[in-house]
Short mmCIF file of C-alpha atoms in Angstrom, two decimals:
data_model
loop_
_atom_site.label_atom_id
_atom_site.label_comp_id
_atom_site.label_asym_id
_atom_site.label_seq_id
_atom_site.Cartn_x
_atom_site.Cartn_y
_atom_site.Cartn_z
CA UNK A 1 12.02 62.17 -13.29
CA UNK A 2 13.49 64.16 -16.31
CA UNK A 3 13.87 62.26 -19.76
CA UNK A 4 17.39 62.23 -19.58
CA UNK A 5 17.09 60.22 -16.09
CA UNK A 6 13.97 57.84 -17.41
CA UNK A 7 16.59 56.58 -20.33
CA UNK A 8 19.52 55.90 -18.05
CA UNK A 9 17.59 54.04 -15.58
CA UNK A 10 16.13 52.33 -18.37
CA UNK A 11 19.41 51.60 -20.22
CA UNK A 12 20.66 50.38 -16.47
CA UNK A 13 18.12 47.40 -16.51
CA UNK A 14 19.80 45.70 -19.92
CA UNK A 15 21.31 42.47 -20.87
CA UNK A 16 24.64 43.51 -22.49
CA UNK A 17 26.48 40.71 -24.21
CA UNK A 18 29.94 41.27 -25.24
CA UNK A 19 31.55 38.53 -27.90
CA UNK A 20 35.01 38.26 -27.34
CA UNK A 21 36.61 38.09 -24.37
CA UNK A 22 40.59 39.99 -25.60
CA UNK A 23 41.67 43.04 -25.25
CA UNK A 24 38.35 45.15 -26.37
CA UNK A 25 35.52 42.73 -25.05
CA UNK A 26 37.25 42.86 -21.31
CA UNK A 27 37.78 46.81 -21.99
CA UNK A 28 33.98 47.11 -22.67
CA UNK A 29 32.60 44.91 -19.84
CA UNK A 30 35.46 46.91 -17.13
CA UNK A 31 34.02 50.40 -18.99
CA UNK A 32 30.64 49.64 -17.85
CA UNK A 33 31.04 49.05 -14.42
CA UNK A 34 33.10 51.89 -14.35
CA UNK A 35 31.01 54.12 -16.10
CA UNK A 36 28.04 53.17 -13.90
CA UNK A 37 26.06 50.56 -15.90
CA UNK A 38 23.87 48.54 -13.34
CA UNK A 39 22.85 45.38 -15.48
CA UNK A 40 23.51 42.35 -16.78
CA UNK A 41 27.15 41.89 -18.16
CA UNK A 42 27.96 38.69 -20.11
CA UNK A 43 31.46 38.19 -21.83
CA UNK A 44 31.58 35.29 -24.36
CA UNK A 45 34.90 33.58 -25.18
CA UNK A 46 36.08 31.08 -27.86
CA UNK A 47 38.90 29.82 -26.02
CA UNK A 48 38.50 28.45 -22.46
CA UNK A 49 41.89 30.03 -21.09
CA UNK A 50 41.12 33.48 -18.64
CA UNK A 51 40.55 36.24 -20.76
CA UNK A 52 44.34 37.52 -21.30
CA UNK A 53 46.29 39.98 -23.18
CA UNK A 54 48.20 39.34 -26.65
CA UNK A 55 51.60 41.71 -26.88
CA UNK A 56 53.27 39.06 -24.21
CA UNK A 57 52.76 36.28 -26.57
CA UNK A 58 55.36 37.09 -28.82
CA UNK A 59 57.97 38.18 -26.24
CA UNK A 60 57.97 36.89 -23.01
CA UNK A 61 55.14 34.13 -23.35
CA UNK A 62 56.89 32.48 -26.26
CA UNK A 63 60.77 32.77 -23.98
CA UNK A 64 59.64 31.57 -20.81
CA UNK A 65 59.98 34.84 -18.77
CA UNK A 66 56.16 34.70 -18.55
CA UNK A 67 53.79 31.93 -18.21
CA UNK A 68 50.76 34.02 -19.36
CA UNK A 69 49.31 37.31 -19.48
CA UNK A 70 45.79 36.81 -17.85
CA UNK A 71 44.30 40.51 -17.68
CA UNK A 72 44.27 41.84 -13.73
CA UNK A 73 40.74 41.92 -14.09
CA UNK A 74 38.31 40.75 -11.17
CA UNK A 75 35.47 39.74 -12.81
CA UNK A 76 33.24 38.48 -10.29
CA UNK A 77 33.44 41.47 -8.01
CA UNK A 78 32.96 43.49 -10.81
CA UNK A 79 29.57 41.25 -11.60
CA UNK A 80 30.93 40.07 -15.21
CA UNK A 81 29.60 37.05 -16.17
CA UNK A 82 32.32 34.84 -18.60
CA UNK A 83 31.41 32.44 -20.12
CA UNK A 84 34.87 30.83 -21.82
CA UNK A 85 35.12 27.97 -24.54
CA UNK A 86 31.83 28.76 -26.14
CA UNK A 87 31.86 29.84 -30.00
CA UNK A 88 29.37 31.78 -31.51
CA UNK A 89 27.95 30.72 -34.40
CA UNK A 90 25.78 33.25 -35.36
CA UNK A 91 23.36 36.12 -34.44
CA UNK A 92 19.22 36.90 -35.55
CA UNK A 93 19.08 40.54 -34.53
CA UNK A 94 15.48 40.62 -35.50
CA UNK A 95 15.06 37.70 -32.38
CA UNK A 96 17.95 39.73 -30.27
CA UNK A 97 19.87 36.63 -29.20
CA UNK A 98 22.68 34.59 -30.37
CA UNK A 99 23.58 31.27 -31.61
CA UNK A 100 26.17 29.04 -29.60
CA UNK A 101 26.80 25.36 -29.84
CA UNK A 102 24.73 25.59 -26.33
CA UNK A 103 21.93 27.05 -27.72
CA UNK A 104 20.81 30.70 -28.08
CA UNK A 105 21.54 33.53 -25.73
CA UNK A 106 19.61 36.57 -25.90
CA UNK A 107 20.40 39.96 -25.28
CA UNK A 108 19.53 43.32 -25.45
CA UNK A 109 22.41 45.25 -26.15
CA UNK A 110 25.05 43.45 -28.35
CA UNK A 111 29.03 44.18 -28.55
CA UNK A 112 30.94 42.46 -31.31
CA UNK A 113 34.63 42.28 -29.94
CA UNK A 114 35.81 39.62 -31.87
CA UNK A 115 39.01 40.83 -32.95
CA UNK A 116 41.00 39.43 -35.87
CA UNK A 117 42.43 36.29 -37.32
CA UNK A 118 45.77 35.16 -38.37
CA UNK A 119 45.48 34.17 -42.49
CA UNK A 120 46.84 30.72 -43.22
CA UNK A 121 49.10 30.36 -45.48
CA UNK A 122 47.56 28.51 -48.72
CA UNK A 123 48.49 24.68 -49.22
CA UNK A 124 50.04 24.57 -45.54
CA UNK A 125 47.57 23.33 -43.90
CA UNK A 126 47.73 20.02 -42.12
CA UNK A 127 51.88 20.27 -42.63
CA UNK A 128 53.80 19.29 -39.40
CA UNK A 129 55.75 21.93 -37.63
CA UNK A 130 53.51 25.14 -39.29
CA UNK A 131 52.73 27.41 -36.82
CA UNK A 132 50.63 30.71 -36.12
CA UNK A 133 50.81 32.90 -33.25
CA UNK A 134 47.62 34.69 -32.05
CA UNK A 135 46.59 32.57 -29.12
CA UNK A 136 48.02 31.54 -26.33
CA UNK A 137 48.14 27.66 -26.94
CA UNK A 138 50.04 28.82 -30.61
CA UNK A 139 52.67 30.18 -28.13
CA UNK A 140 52.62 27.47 -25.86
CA UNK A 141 53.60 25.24 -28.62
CA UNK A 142 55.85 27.29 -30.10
CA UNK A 143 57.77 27.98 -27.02
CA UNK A 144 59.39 23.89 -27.01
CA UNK A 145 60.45 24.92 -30.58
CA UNK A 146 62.76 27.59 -29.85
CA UNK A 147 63.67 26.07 -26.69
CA UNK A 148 64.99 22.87 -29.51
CA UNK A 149 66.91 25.61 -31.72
CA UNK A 150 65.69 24.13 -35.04
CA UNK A 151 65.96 26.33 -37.62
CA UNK A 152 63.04 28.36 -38.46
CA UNK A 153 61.65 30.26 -41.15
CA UNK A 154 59.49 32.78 -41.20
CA UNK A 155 57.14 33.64 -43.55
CA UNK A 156 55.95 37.43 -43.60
CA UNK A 157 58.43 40.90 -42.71
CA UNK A 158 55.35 42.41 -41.17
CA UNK A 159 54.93 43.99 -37.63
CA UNK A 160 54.51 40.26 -35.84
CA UNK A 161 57.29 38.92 -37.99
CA UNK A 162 59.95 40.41 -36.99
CA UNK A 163 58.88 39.85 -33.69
CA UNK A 164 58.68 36.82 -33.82
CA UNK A 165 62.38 36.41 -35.68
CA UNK A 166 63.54 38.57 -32.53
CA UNK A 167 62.40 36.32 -29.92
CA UNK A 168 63.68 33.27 -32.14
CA UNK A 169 67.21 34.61 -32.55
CA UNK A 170 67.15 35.48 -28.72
CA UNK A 171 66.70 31.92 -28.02
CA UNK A 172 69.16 30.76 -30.50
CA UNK A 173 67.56 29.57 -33.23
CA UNK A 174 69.08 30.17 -36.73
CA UNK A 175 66.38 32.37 -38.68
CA UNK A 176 65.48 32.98 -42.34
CA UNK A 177 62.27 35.11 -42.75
CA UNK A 178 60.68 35.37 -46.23
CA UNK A 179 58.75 38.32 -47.66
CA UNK A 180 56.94 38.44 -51.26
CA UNK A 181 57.54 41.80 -51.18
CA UNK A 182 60.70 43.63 -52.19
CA UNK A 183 60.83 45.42 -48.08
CA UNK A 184 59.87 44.88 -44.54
CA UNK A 185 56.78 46.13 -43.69
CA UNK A 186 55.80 46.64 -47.20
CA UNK A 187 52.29 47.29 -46.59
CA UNK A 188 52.50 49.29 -43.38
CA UNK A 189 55.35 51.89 -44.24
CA UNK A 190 56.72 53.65 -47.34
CA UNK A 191 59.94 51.82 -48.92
CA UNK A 192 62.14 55.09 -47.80
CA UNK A 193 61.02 54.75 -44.47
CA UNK A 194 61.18 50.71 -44.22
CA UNK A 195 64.47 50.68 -46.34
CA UNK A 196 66.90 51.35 -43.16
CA UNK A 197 64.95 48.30 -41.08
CA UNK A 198 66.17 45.73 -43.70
CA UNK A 199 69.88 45.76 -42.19
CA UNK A 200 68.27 45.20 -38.55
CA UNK A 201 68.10 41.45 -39.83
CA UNK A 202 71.24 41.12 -40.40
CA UNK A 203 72.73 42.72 -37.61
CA UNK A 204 70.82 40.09 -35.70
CA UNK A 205 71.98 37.19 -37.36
CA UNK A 206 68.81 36.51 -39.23
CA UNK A 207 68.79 36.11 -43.07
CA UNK A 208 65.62 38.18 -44.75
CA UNK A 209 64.99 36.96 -47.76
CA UNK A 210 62.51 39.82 -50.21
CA UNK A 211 61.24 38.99 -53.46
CA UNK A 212 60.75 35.19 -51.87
CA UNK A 213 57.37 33.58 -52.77
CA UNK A 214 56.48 30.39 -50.88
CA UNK A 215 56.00 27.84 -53.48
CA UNK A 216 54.88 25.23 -50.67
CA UNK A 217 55.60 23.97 -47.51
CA UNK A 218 56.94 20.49 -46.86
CA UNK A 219 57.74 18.42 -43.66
CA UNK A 220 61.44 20.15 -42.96
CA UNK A 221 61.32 22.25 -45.55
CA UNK A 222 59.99 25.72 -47.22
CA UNK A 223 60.30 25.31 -50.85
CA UNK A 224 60.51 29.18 -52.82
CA UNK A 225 59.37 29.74 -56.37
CA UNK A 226 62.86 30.02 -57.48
CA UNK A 227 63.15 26.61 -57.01
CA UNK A 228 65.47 27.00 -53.79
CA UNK A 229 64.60 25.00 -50.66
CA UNK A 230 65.25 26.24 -47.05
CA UNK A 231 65.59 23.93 -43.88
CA UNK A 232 62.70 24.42 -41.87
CA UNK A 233 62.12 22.53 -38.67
CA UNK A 234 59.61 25.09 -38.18
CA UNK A 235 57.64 27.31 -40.25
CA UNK A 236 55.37 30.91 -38.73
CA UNK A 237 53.35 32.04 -40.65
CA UNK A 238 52.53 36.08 -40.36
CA UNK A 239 51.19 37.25 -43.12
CA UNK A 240 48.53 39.61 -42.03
CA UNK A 241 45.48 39.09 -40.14
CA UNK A 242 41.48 39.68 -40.94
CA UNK A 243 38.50 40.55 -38.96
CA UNK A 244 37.07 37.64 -37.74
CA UNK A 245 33.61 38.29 -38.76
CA UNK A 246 32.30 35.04 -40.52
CA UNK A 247 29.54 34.19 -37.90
CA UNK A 248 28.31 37.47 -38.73
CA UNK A 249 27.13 36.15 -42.26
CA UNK A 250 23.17 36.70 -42.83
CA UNK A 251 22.82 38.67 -39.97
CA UNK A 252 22.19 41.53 -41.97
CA UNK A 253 24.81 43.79 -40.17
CA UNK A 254 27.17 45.85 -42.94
CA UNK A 255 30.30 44.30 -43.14
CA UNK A 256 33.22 46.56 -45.36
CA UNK A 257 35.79 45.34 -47.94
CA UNK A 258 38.11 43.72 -46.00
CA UNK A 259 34.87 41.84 -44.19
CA UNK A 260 35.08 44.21 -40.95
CA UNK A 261 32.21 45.48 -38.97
CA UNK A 262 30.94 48.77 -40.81
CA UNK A 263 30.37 51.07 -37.30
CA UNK A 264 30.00 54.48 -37.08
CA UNK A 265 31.19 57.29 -35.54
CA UNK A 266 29.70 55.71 -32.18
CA UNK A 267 30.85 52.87 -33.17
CA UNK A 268 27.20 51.20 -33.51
CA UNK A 269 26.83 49.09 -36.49
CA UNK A 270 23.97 49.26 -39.45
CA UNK A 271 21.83 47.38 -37.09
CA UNK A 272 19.58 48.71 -33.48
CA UNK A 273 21.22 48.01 -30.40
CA UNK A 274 24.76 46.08 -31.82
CA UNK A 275 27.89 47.87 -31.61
CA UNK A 276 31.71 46.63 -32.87
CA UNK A 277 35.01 47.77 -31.58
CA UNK A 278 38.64 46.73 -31.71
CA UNK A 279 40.57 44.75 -34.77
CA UNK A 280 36.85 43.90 -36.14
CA UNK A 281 35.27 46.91 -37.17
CA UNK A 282 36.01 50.46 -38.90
CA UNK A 283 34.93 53.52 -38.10
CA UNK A 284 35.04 56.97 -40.02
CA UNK A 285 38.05 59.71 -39.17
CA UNK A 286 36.74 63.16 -39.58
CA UNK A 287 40.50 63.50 -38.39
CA UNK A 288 41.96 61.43 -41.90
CA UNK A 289 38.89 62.18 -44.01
CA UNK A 290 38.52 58.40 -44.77
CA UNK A 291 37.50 55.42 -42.31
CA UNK A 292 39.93 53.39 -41.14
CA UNK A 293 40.75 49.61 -39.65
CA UNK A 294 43.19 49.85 -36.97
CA UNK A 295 44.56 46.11 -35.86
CA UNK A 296 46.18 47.55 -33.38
CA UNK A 297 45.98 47.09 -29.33
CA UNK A 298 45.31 50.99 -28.43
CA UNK A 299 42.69 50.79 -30.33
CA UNK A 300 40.99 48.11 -28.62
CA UNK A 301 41.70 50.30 -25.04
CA UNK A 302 40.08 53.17 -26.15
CA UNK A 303 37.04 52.22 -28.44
CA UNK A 304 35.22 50.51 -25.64
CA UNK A 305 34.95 53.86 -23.44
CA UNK A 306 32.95 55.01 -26.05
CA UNK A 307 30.43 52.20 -26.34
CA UNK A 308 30.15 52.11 -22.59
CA UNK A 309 29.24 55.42 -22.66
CA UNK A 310 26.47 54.92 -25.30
CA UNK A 311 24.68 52.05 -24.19
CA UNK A 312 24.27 53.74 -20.69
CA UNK A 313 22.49 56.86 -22.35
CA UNK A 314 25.22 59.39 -22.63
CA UNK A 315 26.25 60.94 -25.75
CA UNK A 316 30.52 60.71 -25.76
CA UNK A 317 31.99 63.08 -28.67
CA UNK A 318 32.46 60.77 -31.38
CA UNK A 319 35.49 58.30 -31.91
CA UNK A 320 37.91 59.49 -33.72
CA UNK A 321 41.38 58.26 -32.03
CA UNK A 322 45.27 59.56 -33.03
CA UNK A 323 45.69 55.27 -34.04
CA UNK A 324 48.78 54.12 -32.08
CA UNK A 325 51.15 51.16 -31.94
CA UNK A 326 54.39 50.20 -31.09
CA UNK A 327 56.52 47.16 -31.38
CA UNK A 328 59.65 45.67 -30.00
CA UNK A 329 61.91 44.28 -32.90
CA UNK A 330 65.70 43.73 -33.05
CA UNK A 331 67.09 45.44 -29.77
CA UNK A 332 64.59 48.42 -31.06
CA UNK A 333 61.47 49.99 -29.99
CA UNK A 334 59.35 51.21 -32.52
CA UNK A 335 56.47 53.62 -32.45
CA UNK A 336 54.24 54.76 -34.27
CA UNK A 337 51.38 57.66 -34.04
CA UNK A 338 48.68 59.02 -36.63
CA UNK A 339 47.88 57.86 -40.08
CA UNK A 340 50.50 58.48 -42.91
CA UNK A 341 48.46 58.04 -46.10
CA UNK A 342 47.17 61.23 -47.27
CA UNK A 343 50.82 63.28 -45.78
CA UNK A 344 52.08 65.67 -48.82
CA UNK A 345 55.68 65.87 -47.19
CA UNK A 346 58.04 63.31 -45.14
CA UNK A 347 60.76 65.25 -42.55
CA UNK A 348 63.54 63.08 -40.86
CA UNK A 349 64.88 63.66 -37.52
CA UNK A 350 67.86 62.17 -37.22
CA UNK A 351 70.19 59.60 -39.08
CA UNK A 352 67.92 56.16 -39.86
CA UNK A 353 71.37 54.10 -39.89
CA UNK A 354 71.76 55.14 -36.49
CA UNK A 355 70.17 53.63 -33.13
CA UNK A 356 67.65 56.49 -32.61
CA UNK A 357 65.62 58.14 -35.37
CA UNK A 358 61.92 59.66 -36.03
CA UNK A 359 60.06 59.87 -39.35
CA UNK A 360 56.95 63.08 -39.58
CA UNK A 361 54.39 63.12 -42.07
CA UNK A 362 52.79 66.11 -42.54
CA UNK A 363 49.52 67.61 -44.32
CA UNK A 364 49.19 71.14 -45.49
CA UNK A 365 52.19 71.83 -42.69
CA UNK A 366 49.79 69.62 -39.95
CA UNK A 367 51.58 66.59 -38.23
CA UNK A 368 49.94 63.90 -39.42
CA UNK A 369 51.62 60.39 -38.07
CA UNK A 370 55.19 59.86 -36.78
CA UNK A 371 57.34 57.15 -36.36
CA UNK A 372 59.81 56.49 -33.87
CA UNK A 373 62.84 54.17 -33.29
CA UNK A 374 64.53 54.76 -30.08
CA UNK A 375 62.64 58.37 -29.75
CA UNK A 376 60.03 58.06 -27.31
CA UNK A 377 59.46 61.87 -26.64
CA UNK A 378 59.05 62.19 -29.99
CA UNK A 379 56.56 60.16 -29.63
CA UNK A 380 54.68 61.39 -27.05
CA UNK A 381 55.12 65.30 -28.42
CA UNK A 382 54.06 64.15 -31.51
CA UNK A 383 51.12 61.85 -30.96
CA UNK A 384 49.83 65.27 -28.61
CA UNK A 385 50.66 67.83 -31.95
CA UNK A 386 48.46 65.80 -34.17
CA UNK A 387 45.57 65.67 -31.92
CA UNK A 388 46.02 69.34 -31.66
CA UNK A 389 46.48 70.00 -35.00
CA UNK A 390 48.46 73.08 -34.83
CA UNK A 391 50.62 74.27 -37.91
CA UNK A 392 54.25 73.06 -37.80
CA UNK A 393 57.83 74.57 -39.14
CA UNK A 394 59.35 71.88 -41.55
CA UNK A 395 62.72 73.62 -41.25
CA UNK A 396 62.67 73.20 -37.32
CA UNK A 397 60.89 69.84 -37.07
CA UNK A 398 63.81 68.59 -39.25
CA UNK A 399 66.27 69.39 -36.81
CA UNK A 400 66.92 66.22 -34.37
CA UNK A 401 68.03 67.90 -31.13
CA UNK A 402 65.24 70.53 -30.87
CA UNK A 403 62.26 68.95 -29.08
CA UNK A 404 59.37 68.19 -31.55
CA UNK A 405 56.61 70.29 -29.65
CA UNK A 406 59.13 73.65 -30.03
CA UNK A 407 58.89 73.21 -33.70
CA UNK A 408 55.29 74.77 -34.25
CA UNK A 409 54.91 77.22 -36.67
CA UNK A 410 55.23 81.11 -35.51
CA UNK A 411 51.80 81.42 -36.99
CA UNK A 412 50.41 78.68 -34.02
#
């Protein structure tokens, strides 16, 4: 029996135990079965619903055209232990095992999957009719709300608001959403590029109101710093979300500035035998030059292929995705490929007052990110250039009816 053999049937004979039982926990536990992995799987869940998937809950959960969105996952054939409901409280690496309101649980191998948490809005606590929407129970009892048509505000022009003002105004309800900021999406796109999404509001009927602080929240009411007072029977709240890493405190595994899981390119952490993937943890881009935190559901697919892969003894290349996202906003689907921040030039395709547009950010004449409303080849072309990395022709990517991947440079 060669080395290589002696570690895999070693690594086979674990205890893997994966916290958090969304998108990146199941995609771990399904990874290794798939990829071979012969012992013990255990996925841990806060909530006590069947592990499900979140994108639904802002759409079709929260109108009625779906009563859930329970991943097609069967766990017992696939010899996945879940155990639902349970919180963890904490983990002693040094001990290898886990602290749960039903005592410890040891492992071997450890996956932190715990994803990310909504942040509350400060002073609205405990105030009737404030909602979030992460889980499924917030959409459950949000979904009576719009079905009521009480007018609701919205507080945050973010990714989830605007989803969320979508499905309201498709069920009726009169909508106000308030930002802090001066745009939409203030901290996820440049103003040029989020400028041309503040008419979608209006088009739908909603009011957006920017440059609107919350002063505090009040049964039936959102009151702004300007002193002005909106109707509320209803108030979201989506003001960003944070890794949901608390019960990690004193375990002596790194945790970043924003309180994510420090991993690396592996995506194991600063401690033996843990790993982190999904909305929790960063990892370092050789392909952006800085490490990033991607809250975003692709991520959470892909990641756990590559901890599967480790903890049954192979060596994967390292992880270093093209991030992706898209959402559904307005009567418009958005997408969105790559990593903007460090672009030296912007190229339009297409007229962003129009139904169908795409935004490319290049480096040093590299394709970067793009962004695309309506556009789903350029999309797809794009999100395929960047991994490639080839050289591109600003003069031809400009042009809106020439297919992105023709517009490489000659010199490709």
């Amino acid at each position: 029996m060669n080395e290589q053999t002696r570690e895999r049937s070693r690594a086979a004979r674990r205890r893997v135990v994966i916290v958090g039982a969304g998108m990146a926990g199941v995609q771990t536990a399904v990874a290794l079965r798939e990829q071979g992995f012969t012992g013990t799987v255990t996925l841990i869940g806060a909530e006590p619903h069947q592990p499900y998937d979140r994108p639904p809950l802002s759409k079709a959960v929260l109108l009625g055209t779906a009563e859930g969105s329970a991943f097609d996952v069967d766990f017992e054939a696939l010899g996945i232990e879940l155990r639902l409901g349970l919180e963890v409280t904490g983990v002693r690496p040094i001990d290898h095992e886990l602290d749960t309101a039903m005592g410890s649980v040891p492992y071997d191998v450890l996956v932190v999957a715990t994803g990310a948490e909504p942040m509350r809005l400060p002073g609205a606590e405990g105030v009737p009719g404030v909602h979030l929407l992460r889980t499924l129970d917030d959409a459950e009892r949000l979904r009576p709300v719009l079905a009521r048509q009480h007018d609701i505000v919205v507080v945050g022009a973010g990714w989830i608001g605007a989803e969320f003002a979508t499905a309201a105004r498709e069920a009726g309800c009169a909508v106000t959403v308030v930002e802090a900021a001066d745009r939409p999406l203030a901290g996820a796109l440049p103003a040029e590029v989020a400028a041309p999404m503040t008419a979608w509001y209006a088009d739908s009927g909603a009011s957006l109101r920017t440059h609107a602080r919350v002063e505090h929240v009040e049964p039936g009411a959102v009151v702004l710093d300007d002193g002005s007072r909106l109707p509320a029977g209803a108030v979201v709240v989506g003001i960003g979300a944070r890794p949901a890493t608390a019960w990690l405190t004193g375990s002596g595994i790194e945790l970043g500035a924003h309180r994510e899981v420090v991993a690396d390119d592996h995506l194991r952490t600063s401690v033996p035998d843990v790993y982190a993937v999904g909305d929790c943890a960063s990892f370092p881009s050789r392909r952006y030059g800085e490490r990033l935190l991607v809250h975003h559901w692709d991520n959470a697919l892909q990641g756990p292929r590559t901890v599967a892969a480790n903890i049954i003894g192979e060596t994967p290349a390292a992880y270093d995705p093209v991030p992706y996202f898209w959402s559904e906003q307005f009567g418009r689907f958005v997408q969105y490929a790559g990593h903007h921040a460090r672009a030296d030039a912007t190229i339009w395709r297409g007229d962003p007052t129009g139904p169908a547009w795409s935004v490319c950010w290049l480096r040093e004449n590299r394709l970067v990110a793009v962004l695309a409303v309506g556009r789903p080849r350029d999309l797809a072309q794009g999100r395929k250039l960047i991994e490639a990395g080839v050289p591109m022709n600003p003069e031809l990517l400009s042009d809106p009816s020439r297919p992105l991947k023709s517009a490489k440079s000659a010199t490709a």
